[in-house]
Tab-separated table of N, CA and C in Angstrom:
chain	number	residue	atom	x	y	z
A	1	UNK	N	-17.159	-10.343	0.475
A	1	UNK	CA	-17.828	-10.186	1.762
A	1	UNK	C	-16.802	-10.283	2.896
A	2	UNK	N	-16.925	-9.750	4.077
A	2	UNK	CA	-16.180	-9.491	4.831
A	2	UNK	C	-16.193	-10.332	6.261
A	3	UNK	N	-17.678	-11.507	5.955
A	3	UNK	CA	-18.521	-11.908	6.845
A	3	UNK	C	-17.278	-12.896	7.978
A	4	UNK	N	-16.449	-13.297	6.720
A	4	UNK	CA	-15.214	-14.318	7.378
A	4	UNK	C	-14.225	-13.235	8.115
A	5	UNK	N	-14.143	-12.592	7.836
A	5	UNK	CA	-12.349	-11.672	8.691
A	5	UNK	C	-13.042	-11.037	9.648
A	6	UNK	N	-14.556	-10.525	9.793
A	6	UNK	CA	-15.029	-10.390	10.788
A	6	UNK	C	-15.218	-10.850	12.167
A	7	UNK	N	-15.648	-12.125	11.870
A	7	UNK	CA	-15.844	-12.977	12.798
A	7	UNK	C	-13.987	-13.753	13.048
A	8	UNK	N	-13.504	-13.485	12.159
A	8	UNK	CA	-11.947	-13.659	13.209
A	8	UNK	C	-11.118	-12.971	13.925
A	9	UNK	N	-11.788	-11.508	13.730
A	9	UNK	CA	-11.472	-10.208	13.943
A	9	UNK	C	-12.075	-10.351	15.569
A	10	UNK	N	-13.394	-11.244	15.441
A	10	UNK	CA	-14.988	-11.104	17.111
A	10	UNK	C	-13.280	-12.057	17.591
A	11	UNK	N	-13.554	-13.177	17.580
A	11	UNK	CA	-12.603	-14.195	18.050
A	11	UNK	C	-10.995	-13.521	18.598
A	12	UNK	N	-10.865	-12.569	17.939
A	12	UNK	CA	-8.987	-12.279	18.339
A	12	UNK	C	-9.950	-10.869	18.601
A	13	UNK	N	-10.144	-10.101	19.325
A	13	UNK	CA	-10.832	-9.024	19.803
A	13	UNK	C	-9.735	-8.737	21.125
A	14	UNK	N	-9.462	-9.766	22.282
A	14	UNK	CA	-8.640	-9.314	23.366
A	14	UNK	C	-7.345	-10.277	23.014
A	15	UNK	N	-7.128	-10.614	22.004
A	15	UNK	CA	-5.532	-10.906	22.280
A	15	UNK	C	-4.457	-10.320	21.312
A	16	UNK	N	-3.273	-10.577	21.671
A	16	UNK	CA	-2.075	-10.109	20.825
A	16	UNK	C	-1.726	-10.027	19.422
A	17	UNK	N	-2.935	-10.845	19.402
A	17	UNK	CA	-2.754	-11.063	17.715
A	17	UNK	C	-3.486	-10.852	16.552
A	18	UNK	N	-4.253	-9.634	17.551
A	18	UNK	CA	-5.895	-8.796	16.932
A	18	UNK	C	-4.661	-8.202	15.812
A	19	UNK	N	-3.928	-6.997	16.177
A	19	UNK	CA	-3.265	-5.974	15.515
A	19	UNK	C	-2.331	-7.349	14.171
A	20	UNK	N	-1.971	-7.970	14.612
A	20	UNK	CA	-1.313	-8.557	13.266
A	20	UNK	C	-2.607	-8.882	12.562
A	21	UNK	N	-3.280	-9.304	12.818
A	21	UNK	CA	-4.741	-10.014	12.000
A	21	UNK	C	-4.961	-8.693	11.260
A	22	UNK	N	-4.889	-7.065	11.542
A	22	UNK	CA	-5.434	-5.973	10.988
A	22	UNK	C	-4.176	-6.299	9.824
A	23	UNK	N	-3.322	-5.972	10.213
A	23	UNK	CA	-2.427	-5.755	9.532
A	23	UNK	C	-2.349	-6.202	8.206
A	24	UNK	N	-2.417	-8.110	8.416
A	24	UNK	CA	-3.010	-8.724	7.476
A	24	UNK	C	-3.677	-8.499	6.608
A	25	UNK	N	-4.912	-7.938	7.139
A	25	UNK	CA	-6.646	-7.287	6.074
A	25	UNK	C	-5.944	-6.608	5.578
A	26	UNK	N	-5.044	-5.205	6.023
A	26	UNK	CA	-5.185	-4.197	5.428
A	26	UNK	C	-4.674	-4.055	4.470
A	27	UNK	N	-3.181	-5.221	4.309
A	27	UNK	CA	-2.507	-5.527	2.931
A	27	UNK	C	-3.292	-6.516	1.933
A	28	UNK	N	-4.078	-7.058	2.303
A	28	UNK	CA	-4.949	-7.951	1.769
A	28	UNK	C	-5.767	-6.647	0.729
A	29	UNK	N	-6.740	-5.892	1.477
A	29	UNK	CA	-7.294	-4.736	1.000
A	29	UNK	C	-6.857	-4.181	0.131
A	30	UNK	N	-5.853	-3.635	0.545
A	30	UNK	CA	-4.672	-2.296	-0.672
A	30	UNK	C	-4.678	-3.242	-1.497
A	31	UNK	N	-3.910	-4.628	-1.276
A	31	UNK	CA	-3.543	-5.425	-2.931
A	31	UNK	C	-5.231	-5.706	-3.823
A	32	UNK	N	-5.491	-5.575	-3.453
A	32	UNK	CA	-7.026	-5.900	-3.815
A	32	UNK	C	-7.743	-5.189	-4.718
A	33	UNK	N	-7.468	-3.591	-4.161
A	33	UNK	CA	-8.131	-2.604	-4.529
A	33	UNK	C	-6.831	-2.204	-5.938
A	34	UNK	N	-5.281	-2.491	-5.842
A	34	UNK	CA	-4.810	-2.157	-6.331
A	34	UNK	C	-5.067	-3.030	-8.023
A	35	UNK	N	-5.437	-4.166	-7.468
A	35	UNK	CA	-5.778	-5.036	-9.041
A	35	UNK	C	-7.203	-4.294	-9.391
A	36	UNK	N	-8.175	-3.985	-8.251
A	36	UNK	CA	-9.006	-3.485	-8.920
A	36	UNK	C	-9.097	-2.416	-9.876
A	37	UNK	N	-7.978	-1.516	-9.484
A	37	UNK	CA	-8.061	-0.219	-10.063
A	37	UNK	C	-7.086	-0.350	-11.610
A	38	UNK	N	-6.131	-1.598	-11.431
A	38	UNK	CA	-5.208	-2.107	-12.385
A	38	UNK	C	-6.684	-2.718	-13.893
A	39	UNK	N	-6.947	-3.435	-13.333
A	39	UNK	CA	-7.943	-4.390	-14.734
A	39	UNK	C	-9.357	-3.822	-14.790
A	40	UNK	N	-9.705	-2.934	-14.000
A	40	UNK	CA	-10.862	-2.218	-14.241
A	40	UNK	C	-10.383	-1.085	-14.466
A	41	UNK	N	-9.705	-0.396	-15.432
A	41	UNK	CA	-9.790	1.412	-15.515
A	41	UNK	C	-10.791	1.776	-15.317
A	42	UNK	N	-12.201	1.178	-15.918
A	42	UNK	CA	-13.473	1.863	-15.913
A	42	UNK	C	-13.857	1.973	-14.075
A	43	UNK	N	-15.057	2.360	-14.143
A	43	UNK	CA	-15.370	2.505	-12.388
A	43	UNK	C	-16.453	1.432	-12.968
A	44	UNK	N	-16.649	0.231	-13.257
A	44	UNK	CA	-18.086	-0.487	-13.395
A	44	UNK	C	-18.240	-1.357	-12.204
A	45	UNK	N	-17.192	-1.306	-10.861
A	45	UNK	CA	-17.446	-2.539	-9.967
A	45	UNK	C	-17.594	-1.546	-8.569
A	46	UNK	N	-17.863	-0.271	-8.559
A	46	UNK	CA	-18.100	0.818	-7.757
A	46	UNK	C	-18.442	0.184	-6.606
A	47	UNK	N	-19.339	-0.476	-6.194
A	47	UNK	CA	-20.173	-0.603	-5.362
A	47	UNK	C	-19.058	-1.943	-4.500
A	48	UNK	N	-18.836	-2.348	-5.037
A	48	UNK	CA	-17.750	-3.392	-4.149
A	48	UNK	C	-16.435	-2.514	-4.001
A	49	UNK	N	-15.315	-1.660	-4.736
A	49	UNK	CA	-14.788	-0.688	-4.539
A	49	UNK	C	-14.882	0.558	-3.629
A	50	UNK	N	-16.557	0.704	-3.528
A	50	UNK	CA	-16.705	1.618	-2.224
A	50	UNK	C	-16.242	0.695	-1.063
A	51	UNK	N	-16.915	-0.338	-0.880
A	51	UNK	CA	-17.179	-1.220	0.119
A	51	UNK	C	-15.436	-1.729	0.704
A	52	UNK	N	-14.776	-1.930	-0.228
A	52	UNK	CA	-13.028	-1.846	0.150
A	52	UNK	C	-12.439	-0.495	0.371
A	53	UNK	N	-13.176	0.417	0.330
A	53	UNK	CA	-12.550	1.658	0.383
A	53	UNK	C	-12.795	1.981	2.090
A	54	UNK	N	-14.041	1.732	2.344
A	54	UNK	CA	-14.451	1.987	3.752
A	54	UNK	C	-13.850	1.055	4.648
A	55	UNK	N	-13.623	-0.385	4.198
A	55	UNK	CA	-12.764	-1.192	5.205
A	55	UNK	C	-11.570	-0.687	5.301
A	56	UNK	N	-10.733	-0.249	4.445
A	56	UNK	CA	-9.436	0.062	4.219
A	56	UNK	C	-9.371	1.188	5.588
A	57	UNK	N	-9.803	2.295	4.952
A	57	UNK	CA	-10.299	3.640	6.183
A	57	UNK	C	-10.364	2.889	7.521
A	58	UNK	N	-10.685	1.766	8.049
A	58	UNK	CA	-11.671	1.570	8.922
A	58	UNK	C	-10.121	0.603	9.632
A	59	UNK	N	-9.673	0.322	8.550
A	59	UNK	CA	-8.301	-0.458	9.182
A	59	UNK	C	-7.126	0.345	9.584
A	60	UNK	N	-7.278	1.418	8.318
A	60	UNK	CA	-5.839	1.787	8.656
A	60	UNK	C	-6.185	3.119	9.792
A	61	UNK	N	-7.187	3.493	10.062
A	61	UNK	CA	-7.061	3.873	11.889
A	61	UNK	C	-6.637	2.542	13.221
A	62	UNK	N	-6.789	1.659	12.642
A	62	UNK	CA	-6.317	0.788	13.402
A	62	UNK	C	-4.794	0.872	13.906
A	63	UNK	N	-4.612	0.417	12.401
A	63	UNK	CA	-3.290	0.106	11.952
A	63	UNK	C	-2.477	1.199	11.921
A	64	UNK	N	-2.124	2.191	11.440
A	64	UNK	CA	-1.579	3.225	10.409
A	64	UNK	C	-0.111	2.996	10.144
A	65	UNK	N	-0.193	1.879	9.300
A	65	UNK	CA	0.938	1.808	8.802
A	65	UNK	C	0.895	0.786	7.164
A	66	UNK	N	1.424	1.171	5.854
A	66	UNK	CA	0.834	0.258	4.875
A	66	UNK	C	2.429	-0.168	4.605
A	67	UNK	N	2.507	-1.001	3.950
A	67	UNK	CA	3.638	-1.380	3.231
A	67	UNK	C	4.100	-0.094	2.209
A	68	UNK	N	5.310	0.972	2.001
A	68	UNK	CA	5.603	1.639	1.687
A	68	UNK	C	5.152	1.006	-0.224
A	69	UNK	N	5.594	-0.384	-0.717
A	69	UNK	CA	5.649	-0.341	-1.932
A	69	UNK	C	4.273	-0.329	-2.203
A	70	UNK	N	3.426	-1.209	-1.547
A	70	UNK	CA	2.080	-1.496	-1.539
A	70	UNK	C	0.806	-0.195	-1.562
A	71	UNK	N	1.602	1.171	-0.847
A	71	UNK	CA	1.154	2.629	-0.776
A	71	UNK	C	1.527	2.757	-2.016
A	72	UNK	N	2.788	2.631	-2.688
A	72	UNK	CA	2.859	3.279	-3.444
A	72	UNK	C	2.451	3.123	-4.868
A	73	UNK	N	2.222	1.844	-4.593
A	73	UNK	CA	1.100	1.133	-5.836
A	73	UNK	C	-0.712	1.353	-5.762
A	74	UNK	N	-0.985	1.504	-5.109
A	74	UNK	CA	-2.493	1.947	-5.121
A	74	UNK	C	-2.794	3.536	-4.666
A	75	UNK	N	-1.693	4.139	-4.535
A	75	UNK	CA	-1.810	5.686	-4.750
A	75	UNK	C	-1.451	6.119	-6.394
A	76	UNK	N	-0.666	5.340	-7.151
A	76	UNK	CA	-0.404	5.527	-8.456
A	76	UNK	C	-1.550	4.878	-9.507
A	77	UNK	N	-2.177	3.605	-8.836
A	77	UNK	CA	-3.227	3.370	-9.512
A	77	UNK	C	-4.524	4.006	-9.489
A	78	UNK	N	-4.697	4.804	-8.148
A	78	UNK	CA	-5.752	5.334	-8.096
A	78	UNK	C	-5.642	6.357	-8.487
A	79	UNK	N	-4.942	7.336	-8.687
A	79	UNK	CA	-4.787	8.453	-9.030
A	79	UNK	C	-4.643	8.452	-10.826
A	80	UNK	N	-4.206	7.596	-11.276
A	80	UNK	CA	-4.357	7.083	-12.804
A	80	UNK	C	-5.884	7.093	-13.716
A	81	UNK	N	-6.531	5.875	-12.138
A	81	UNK	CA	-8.074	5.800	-12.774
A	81	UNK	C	-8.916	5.721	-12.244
A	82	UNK	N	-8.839	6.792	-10.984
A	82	UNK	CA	-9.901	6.936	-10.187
A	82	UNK	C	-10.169	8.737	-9.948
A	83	UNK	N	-9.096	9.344	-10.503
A	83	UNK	CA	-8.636	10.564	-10.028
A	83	UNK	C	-9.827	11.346	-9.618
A	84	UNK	N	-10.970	11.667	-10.284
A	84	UNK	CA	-12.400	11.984	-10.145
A	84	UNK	C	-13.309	11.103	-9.301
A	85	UNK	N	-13.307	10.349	-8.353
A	85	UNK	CA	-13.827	9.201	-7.673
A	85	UNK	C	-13.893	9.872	-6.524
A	86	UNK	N	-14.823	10.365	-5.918
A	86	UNK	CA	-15.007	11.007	-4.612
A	86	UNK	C	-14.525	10.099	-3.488
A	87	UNK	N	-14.861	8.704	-3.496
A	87	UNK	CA	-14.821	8.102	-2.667
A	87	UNK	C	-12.579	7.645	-2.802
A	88	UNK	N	-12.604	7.576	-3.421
A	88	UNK	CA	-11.325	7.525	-3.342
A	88	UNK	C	-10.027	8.418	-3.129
A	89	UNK	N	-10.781	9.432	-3.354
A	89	UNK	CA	-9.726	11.098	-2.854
A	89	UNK	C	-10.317	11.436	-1.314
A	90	UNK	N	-11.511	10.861	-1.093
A	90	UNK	CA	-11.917	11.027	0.619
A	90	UNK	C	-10.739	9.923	1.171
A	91	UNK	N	-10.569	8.866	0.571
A	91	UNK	CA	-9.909	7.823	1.537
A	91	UNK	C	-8.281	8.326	1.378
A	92	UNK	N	-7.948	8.581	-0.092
A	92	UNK	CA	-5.969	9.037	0.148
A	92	UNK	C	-6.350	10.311	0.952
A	93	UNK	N	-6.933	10.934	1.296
A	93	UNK	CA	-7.333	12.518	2.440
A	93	UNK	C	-6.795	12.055	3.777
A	94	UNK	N	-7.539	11.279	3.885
A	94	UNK	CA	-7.201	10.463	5.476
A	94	UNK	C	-6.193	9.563	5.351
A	95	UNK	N	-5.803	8.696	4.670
A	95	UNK	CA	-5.045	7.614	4.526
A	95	UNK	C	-3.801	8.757	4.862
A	96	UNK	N	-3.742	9.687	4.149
A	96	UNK	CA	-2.141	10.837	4.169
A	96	UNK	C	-2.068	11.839	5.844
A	97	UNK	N	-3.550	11.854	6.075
A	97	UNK	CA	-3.306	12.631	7.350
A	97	UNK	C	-2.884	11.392	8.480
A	98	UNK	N	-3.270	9.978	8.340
A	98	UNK	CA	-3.166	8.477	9.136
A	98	UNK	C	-1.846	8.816	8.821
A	99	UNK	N	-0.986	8.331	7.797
A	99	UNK	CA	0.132	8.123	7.790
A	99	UNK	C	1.113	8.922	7.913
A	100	UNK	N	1.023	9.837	7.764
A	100	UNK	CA	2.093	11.175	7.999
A	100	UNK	C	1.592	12.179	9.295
A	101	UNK	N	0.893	11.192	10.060
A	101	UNK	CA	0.655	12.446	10.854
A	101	UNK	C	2.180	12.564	12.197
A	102	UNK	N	2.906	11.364	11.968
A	102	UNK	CA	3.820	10.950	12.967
A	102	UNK	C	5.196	12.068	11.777
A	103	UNK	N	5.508	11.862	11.210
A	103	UNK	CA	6.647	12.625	10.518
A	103	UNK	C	6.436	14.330	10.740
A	104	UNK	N	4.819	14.641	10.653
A	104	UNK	CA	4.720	16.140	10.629
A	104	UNK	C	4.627	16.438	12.205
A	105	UNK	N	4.610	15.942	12.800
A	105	UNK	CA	4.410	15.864	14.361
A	105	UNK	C	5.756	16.271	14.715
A	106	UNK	N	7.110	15.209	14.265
A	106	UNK	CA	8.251	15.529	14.266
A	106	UNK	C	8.560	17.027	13.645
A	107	UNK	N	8.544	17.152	12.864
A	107	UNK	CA	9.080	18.562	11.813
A	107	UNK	C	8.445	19.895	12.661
A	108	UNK	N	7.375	19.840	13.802
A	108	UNK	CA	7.265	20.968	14.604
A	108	UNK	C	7.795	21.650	15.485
């Protein structure tokens, strides 16, 4: 449940230390989702997996920035055993247009 980072999220809303607090979640999230996708191959915990999938989305417009190793571990896990998972090829869709939209911006 999300009921706690929420309400610290209401609390740090106007100060300096909202964006580190995201930052926080969002590696919190990725590592999260990355054990999920690690000890569950199957999809049997879907419904809490959606539910980290949409926070994740919801952060990293915040944020857009993940830990390069931490990307590169839950893009290899998901793509391993999620590859058919709608909800998870919607989120690397955006997660890749979030994060690379600053490099392809450059290359024009």
């Amino acid at each position: 449940s999300w009921t706690v980072a929420d309400a610290i999220s209401r609390v740090l809303e106007n100060s300096e230390e909202l964006h580190s607090w995201r930052r926080r979640l969002l590696s919190a999230c990725v590592k999260e989702l990355i054990v999920m996708y690690n000890s569950c191959k199957n999809e049997s915990k879907q419904e809490v997996e959606r539910s980290m999938l949409l926070r994740l989305e919801e952060l990293l417009r915040f944020v857009e920035e993940v830990d390069p190793d931490d990307w590169y571990s839950l893009v290899k896990a998901g793509l391993k055993y999620r590859y058919r998972d709608e909800a998870f090829l919607k989120l690397l869709n955006i997660a890749i247009q979030l994060l690379y939209k600053k490099e392809s911006s450059l290359s024009q």
